[in-house]
Coordinates of C-alpha atoms in Angstrom, one line a residue:
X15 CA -4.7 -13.6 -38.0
X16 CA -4.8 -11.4 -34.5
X17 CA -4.0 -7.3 -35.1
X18 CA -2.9 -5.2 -32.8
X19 CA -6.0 -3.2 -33.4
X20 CA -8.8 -3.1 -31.2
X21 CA -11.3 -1.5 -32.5
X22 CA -10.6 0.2 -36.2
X23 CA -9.5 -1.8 -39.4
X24 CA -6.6 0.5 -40.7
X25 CA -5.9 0.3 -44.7
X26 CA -3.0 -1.9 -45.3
X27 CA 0.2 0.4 -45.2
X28 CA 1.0 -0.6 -49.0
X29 CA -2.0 0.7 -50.1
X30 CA -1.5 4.3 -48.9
X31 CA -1.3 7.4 -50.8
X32 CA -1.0 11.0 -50.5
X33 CA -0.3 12.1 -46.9
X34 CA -0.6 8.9 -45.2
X35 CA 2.3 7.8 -48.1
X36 CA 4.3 10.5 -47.6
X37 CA 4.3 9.7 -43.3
X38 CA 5.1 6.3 -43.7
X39 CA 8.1 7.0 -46.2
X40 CA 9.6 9.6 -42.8
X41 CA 8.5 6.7 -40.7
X42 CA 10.8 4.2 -42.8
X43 CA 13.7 6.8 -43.1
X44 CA 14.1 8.2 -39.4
X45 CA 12.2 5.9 -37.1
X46 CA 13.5 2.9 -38.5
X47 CA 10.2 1.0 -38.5
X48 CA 8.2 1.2 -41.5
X49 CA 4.4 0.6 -39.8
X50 CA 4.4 1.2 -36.2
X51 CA 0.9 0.0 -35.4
X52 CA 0.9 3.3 -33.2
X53 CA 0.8 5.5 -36.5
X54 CA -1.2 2.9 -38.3
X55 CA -3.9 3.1 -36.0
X56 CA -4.0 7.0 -37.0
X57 CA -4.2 6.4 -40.7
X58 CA -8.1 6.8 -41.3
X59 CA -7.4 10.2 -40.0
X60 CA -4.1 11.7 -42.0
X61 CA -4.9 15.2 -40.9
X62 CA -3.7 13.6 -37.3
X63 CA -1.3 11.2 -38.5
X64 CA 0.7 13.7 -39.8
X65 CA 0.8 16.1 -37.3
X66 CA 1.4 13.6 -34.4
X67 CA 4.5 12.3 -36.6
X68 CA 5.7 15.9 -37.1
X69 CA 5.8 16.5 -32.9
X70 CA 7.2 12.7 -32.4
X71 CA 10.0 13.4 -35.4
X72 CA 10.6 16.9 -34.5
X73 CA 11.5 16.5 -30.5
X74 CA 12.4 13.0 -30.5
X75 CA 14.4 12.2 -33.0
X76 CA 15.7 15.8 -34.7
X77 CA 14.9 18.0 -31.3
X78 CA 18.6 18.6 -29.0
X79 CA 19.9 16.6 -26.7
X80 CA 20.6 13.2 -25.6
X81 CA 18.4 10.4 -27.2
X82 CA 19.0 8.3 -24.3
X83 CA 17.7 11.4 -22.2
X84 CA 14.4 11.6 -24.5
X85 CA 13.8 7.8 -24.3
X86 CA 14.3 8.0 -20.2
X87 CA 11.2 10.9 -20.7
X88 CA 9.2 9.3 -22.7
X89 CA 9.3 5.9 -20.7
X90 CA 8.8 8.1 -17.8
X91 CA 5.5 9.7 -19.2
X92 CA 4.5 5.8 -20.0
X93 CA 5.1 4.6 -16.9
X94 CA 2.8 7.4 -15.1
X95 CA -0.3 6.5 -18.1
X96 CA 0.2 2.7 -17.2
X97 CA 0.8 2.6 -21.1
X98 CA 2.7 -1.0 -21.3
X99 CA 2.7 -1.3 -24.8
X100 CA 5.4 2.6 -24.7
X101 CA 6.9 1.4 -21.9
X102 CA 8.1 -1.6 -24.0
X103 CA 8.7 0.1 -27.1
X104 CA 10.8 2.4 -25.0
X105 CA 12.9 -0.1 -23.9
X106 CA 13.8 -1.6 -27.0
X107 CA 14.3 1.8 -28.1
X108 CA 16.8 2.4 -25.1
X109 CA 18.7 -0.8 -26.5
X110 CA 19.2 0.4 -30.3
X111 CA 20.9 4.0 -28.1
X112 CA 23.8 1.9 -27.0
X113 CA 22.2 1.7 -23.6
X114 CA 21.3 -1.4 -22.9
X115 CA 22.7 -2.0 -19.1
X116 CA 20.4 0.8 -18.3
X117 CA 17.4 -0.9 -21.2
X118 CA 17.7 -4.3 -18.9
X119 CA 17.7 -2.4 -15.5
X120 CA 14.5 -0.8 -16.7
X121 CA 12.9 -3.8 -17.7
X122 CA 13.5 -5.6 -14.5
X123 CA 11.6 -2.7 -12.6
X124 CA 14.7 -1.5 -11.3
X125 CA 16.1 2.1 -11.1
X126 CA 19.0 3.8 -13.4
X127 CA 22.8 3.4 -11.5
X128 CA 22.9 7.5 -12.7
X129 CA 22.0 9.7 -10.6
X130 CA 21.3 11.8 -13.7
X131 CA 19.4 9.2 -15.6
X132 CA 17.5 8.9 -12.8
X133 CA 16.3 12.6 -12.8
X134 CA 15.4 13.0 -16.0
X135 CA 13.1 9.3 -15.9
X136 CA 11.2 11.0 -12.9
X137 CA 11.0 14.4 -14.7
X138 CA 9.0 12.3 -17.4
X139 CA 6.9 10.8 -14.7
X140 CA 6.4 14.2 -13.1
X141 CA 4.9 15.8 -16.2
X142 CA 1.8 13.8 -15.8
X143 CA 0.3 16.2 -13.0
X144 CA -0.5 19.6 -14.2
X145 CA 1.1 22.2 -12.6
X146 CA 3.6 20.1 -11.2
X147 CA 7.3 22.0 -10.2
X148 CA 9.3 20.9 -13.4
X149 CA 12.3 23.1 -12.8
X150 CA 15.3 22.7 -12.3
X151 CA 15.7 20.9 -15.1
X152 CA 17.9 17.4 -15.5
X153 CA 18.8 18.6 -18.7
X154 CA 20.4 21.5 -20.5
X155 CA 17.7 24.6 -20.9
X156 CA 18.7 25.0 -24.2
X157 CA 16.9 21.6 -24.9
X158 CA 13.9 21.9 -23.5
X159 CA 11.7 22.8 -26.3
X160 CA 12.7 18.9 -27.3
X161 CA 12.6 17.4 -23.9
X162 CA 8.9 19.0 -23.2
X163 CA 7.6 18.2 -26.9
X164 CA 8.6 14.6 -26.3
X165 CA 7.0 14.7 -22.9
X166 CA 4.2 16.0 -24.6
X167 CA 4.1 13.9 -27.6
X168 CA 3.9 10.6 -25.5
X169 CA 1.1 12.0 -23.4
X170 CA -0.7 11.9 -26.4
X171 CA 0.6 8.8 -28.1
X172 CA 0.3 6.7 -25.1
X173 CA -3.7 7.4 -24.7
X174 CA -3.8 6.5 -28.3
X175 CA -2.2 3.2 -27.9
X176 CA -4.0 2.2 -24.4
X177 CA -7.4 3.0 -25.9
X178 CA -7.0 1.6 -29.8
X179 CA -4.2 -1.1 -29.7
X180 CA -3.8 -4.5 -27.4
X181 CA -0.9 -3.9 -25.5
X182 CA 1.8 -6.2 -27.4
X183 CA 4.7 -4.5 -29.0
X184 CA 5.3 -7.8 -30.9
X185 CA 3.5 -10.7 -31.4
X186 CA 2.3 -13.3 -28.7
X187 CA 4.2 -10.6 -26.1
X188 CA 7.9 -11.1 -27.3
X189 CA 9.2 -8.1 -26.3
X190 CA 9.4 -9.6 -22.6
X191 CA 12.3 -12.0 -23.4
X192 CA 15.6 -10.1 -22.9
X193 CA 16.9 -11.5 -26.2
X194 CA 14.2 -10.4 -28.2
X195 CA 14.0 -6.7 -26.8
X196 CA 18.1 -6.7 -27.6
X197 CA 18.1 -8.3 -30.9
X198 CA 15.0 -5.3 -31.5
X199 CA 17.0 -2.7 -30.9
X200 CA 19.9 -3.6 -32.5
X201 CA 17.6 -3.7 -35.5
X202 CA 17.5 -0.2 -35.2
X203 CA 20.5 1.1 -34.0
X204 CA 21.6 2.4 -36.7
X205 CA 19.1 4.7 -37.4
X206 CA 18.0 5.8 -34.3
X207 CA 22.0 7.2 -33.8
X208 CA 21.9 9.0 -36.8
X209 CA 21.7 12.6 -36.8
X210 CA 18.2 13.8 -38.1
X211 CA 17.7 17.2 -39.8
X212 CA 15.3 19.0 -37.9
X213 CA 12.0 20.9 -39.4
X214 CA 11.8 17.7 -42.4
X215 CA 8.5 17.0 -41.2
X216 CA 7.0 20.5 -41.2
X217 CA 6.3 20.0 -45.1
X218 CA 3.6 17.2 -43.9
X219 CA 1.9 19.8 -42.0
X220 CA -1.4 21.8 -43.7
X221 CA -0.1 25.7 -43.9
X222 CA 1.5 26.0 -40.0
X223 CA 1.3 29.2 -38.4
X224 CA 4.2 30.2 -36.0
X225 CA 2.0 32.3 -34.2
X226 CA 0.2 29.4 -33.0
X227 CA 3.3 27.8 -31.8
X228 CA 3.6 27.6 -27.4
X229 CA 6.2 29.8 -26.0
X230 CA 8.4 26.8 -24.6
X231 CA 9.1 25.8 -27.8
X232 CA 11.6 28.7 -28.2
X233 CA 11.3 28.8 -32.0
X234 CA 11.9 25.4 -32.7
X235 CA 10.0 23.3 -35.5
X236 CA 8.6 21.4 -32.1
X237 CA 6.2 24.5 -31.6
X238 CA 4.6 24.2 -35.0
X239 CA 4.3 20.7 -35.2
X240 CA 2.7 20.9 -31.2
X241 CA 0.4 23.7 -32.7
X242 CA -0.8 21.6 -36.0
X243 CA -1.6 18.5 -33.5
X244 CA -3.7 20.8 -31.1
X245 CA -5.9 22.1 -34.0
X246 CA -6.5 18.4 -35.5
X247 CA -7.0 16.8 -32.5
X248 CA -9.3 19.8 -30.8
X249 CA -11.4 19.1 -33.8
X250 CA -12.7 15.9 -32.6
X251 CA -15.3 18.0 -30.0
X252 CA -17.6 18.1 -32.8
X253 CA -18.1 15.0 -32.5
X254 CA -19.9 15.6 -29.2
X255 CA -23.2 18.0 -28.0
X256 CA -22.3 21.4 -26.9
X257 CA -23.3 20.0 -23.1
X258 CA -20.8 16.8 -23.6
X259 CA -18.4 19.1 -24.4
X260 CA -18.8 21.6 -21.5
X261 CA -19.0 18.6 -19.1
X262 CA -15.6 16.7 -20.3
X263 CA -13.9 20.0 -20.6
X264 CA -14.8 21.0 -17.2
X265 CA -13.7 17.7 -16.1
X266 CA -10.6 18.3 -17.6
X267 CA -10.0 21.4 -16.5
X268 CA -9.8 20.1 -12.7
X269 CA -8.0 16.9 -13.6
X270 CA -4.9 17.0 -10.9
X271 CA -3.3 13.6 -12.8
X272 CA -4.6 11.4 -11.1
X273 CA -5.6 7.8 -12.2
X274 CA -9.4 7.4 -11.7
X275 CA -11.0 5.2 -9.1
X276 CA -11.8 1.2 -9.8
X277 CA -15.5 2.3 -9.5
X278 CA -14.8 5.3 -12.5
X279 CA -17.5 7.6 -10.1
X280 CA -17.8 10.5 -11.4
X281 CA -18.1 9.1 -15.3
X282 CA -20.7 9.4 -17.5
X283 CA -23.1 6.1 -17.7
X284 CA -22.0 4.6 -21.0
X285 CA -26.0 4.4 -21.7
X286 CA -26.9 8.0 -21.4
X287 CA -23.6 9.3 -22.6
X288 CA -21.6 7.4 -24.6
X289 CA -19.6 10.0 -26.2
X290 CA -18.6 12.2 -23.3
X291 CA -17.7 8.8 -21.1
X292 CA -15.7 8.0 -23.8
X293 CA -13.6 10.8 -24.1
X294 CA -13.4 10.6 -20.4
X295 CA -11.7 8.0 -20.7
X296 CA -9.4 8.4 -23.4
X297 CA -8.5 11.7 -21.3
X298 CA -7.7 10.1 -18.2
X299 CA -7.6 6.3 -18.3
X300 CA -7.9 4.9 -21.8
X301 CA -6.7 1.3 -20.4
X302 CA -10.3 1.0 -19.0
X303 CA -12.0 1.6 -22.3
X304 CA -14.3 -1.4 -22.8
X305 CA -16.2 -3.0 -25.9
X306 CA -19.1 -2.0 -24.1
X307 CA -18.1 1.5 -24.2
X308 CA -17.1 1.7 -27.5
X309 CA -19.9 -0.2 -29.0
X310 CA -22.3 2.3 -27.1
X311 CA -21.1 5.2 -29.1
X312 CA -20.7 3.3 -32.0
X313 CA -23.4 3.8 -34.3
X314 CA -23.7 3.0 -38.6
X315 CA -22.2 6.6 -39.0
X316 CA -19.6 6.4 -36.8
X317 CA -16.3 5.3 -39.1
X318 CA -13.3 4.4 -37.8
X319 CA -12.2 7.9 -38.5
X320 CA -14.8 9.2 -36.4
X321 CA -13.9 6.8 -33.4
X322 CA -9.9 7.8 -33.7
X323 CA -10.6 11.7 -33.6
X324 CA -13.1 11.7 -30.8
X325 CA -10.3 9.2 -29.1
X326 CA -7.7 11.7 -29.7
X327 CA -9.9 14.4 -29.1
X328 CA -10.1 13.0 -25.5
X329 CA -6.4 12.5 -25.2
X330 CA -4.9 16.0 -26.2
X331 CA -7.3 17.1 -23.4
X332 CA -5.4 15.8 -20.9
X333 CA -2.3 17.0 -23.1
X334 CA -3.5 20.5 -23.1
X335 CA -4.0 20.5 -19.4
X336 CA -0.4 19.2 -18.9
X337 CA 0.9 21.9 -21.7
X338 CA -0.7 24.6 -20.1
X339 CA 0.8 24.2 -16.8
X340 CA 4.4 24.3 -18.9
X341 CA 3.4 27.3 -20.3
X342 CA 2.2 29.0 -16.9
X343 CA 5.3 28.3 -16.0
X344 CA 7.1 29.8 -18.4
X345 CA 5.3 32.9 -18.2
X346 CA 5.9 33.4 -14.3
X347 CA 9.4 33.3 -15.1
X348 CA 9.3 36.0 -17.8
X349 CA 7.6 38.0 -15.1

């Protein structure tokens, strides 16, 4: 039978325990599905599973605001990472809202009829290019701190799914019939219109410290959960040599958001560098990671919870370089 899984061979959900257990009961209760292959994928490695749930639960789903107005961002943000497998699932996701005019639209490639929708969809496609002018912005400042955490927490999810799942929501590509993606959502309408309790998933999280928590997140249970996901997915460097990690970093650190050329100059060769290419990529364009690539990394003592930190330690690179720019921001105002 075909996975959605690429390159890792994720524990059957039923067999969990401990952490993992404890993520997939929130995932049952308040996402509405009970294995998203997206979180699957993470499982190997709980000490990101949890805290990438805690920043999707915690802006999402229990953060203020509009859910309609989070699912325009995050479709947004998939659109600029050429993630088709979010862009999907954010669709569907825009159906179980009540929205489904605006789903369709969408789907079609076509824009919003609001003017306001259509603000706050382009907001999420700005946020891919650090240092990008995000203000005004097309939604209430008193909900930012869940606006930018969902920003943020499909900036990371998306590089996850391009590099470590095929890109079918459901099997054999359903989710492109208009029937199907309806019928989805109004699977999980109910749910996904319920009011969540904010801060839930905090208890997932291994001893959070709010002074680790980013400025823009005013406060919120967004900040801590943003915070816990930096320090698990940072860990992943040491995965690489000291010089690896200088060069992606430094890559990184000049990274203007755009999408790399067909040719990828300026990579590493997968033969000399494995490691740093890969993270490359999962920092910039997972959707180009290869077999080949993976496979020239991969050695016996590589486990599939090495591969899925050094993954996501290449995506919250590109994450941190977009978050950073928020929080410049932020701080020229407050000057």
């Amino acid at each position: 039978m075909p996975t959605p899984f690429r390159y890792t061979e994720p524990l059957p959900p039923k067999s969990a325990t401990g952490t993992v257990a404890e993520v997939y009961a929130q995932l049952a209760l308040d996402f509405g599905i009970a294995e998203p292959s997206t979180f699957v994928v993470l499982s190997s490695a709980p000490e990101l599973l949890a805290p990438t749930w805690a920043l999707l639960r915690e802006s999402l789903i229990a953060g203020a605001g509009s859910r309609t107005g989070k699912e325009l961002v995050a479709l947004g943000v998939s659109l600029a990472n050429k993630c088709p497998f979010c862009v999907d699932a954010h669709t569907v996701l825009l159906h179980a809202t009540g929205d489904h005019a605006l789903a369709e639209r969408l789907a079609r490639g076509e824009a919003p009829r609001s003017e306001e929708h259509a603000r706050v969809l382009a907001w999420g496609q700005h946020t891919r290019v650090p240092g990008a002018a995000l203000e005004p912005y097309p939604f209430p400042r008193e909900h930012a701190p869940a606006y930018l955490g969902t920003a943020l927490t499909f900036h990371f999810i998306n590089r996850i799914a391009s590099a470590l799942l095929t890109e079918n929501l459901l099997p054999a590509g359903a989710q492109r019939f208009r029937a199907v993606r309806s019928l989805a959502g109004r699977t999980l309408a109910r749910t996904v219109r319920r009011p969540a309790r904010p801060g839930l998933a905090l208890a997932l999280l291994d001893h959070p410290d709010a002074g680790e928590a980013p400025a823009w997140a005013g406060g919120t249970p967004v900040g801590l959960a943003y915070a816990a996901l930096l320090r698990a997915a940072l860990s992943g460097a040491g995965l690489l040599d000291t010089d690896d990690q200088e060069l992606v970093e430094a890559i990184l650190q000049d990274w203007d958001g755009a999408h790399p050329p067909l040719s990828l100059s300026g990579f590493p060769d997968r033969r000399e560098r494995p490691g740093a290419r890969l993270a490359l990529l999962a920092a910039l364009a997972p959707y180009r990671i290869t077999d080949e690539d993976v496979a020239a990394w991969r050695r016996p003592e590589h486990t599939d919870h090495c591969l899925v930190h050094l993954v996501a330690y290449g995506a919250f690179l590109a994450v941190d370089r977009i978050e950073s720019s928020f929080s410049a921001q932020i701080s020229q105002e407050a000057v």
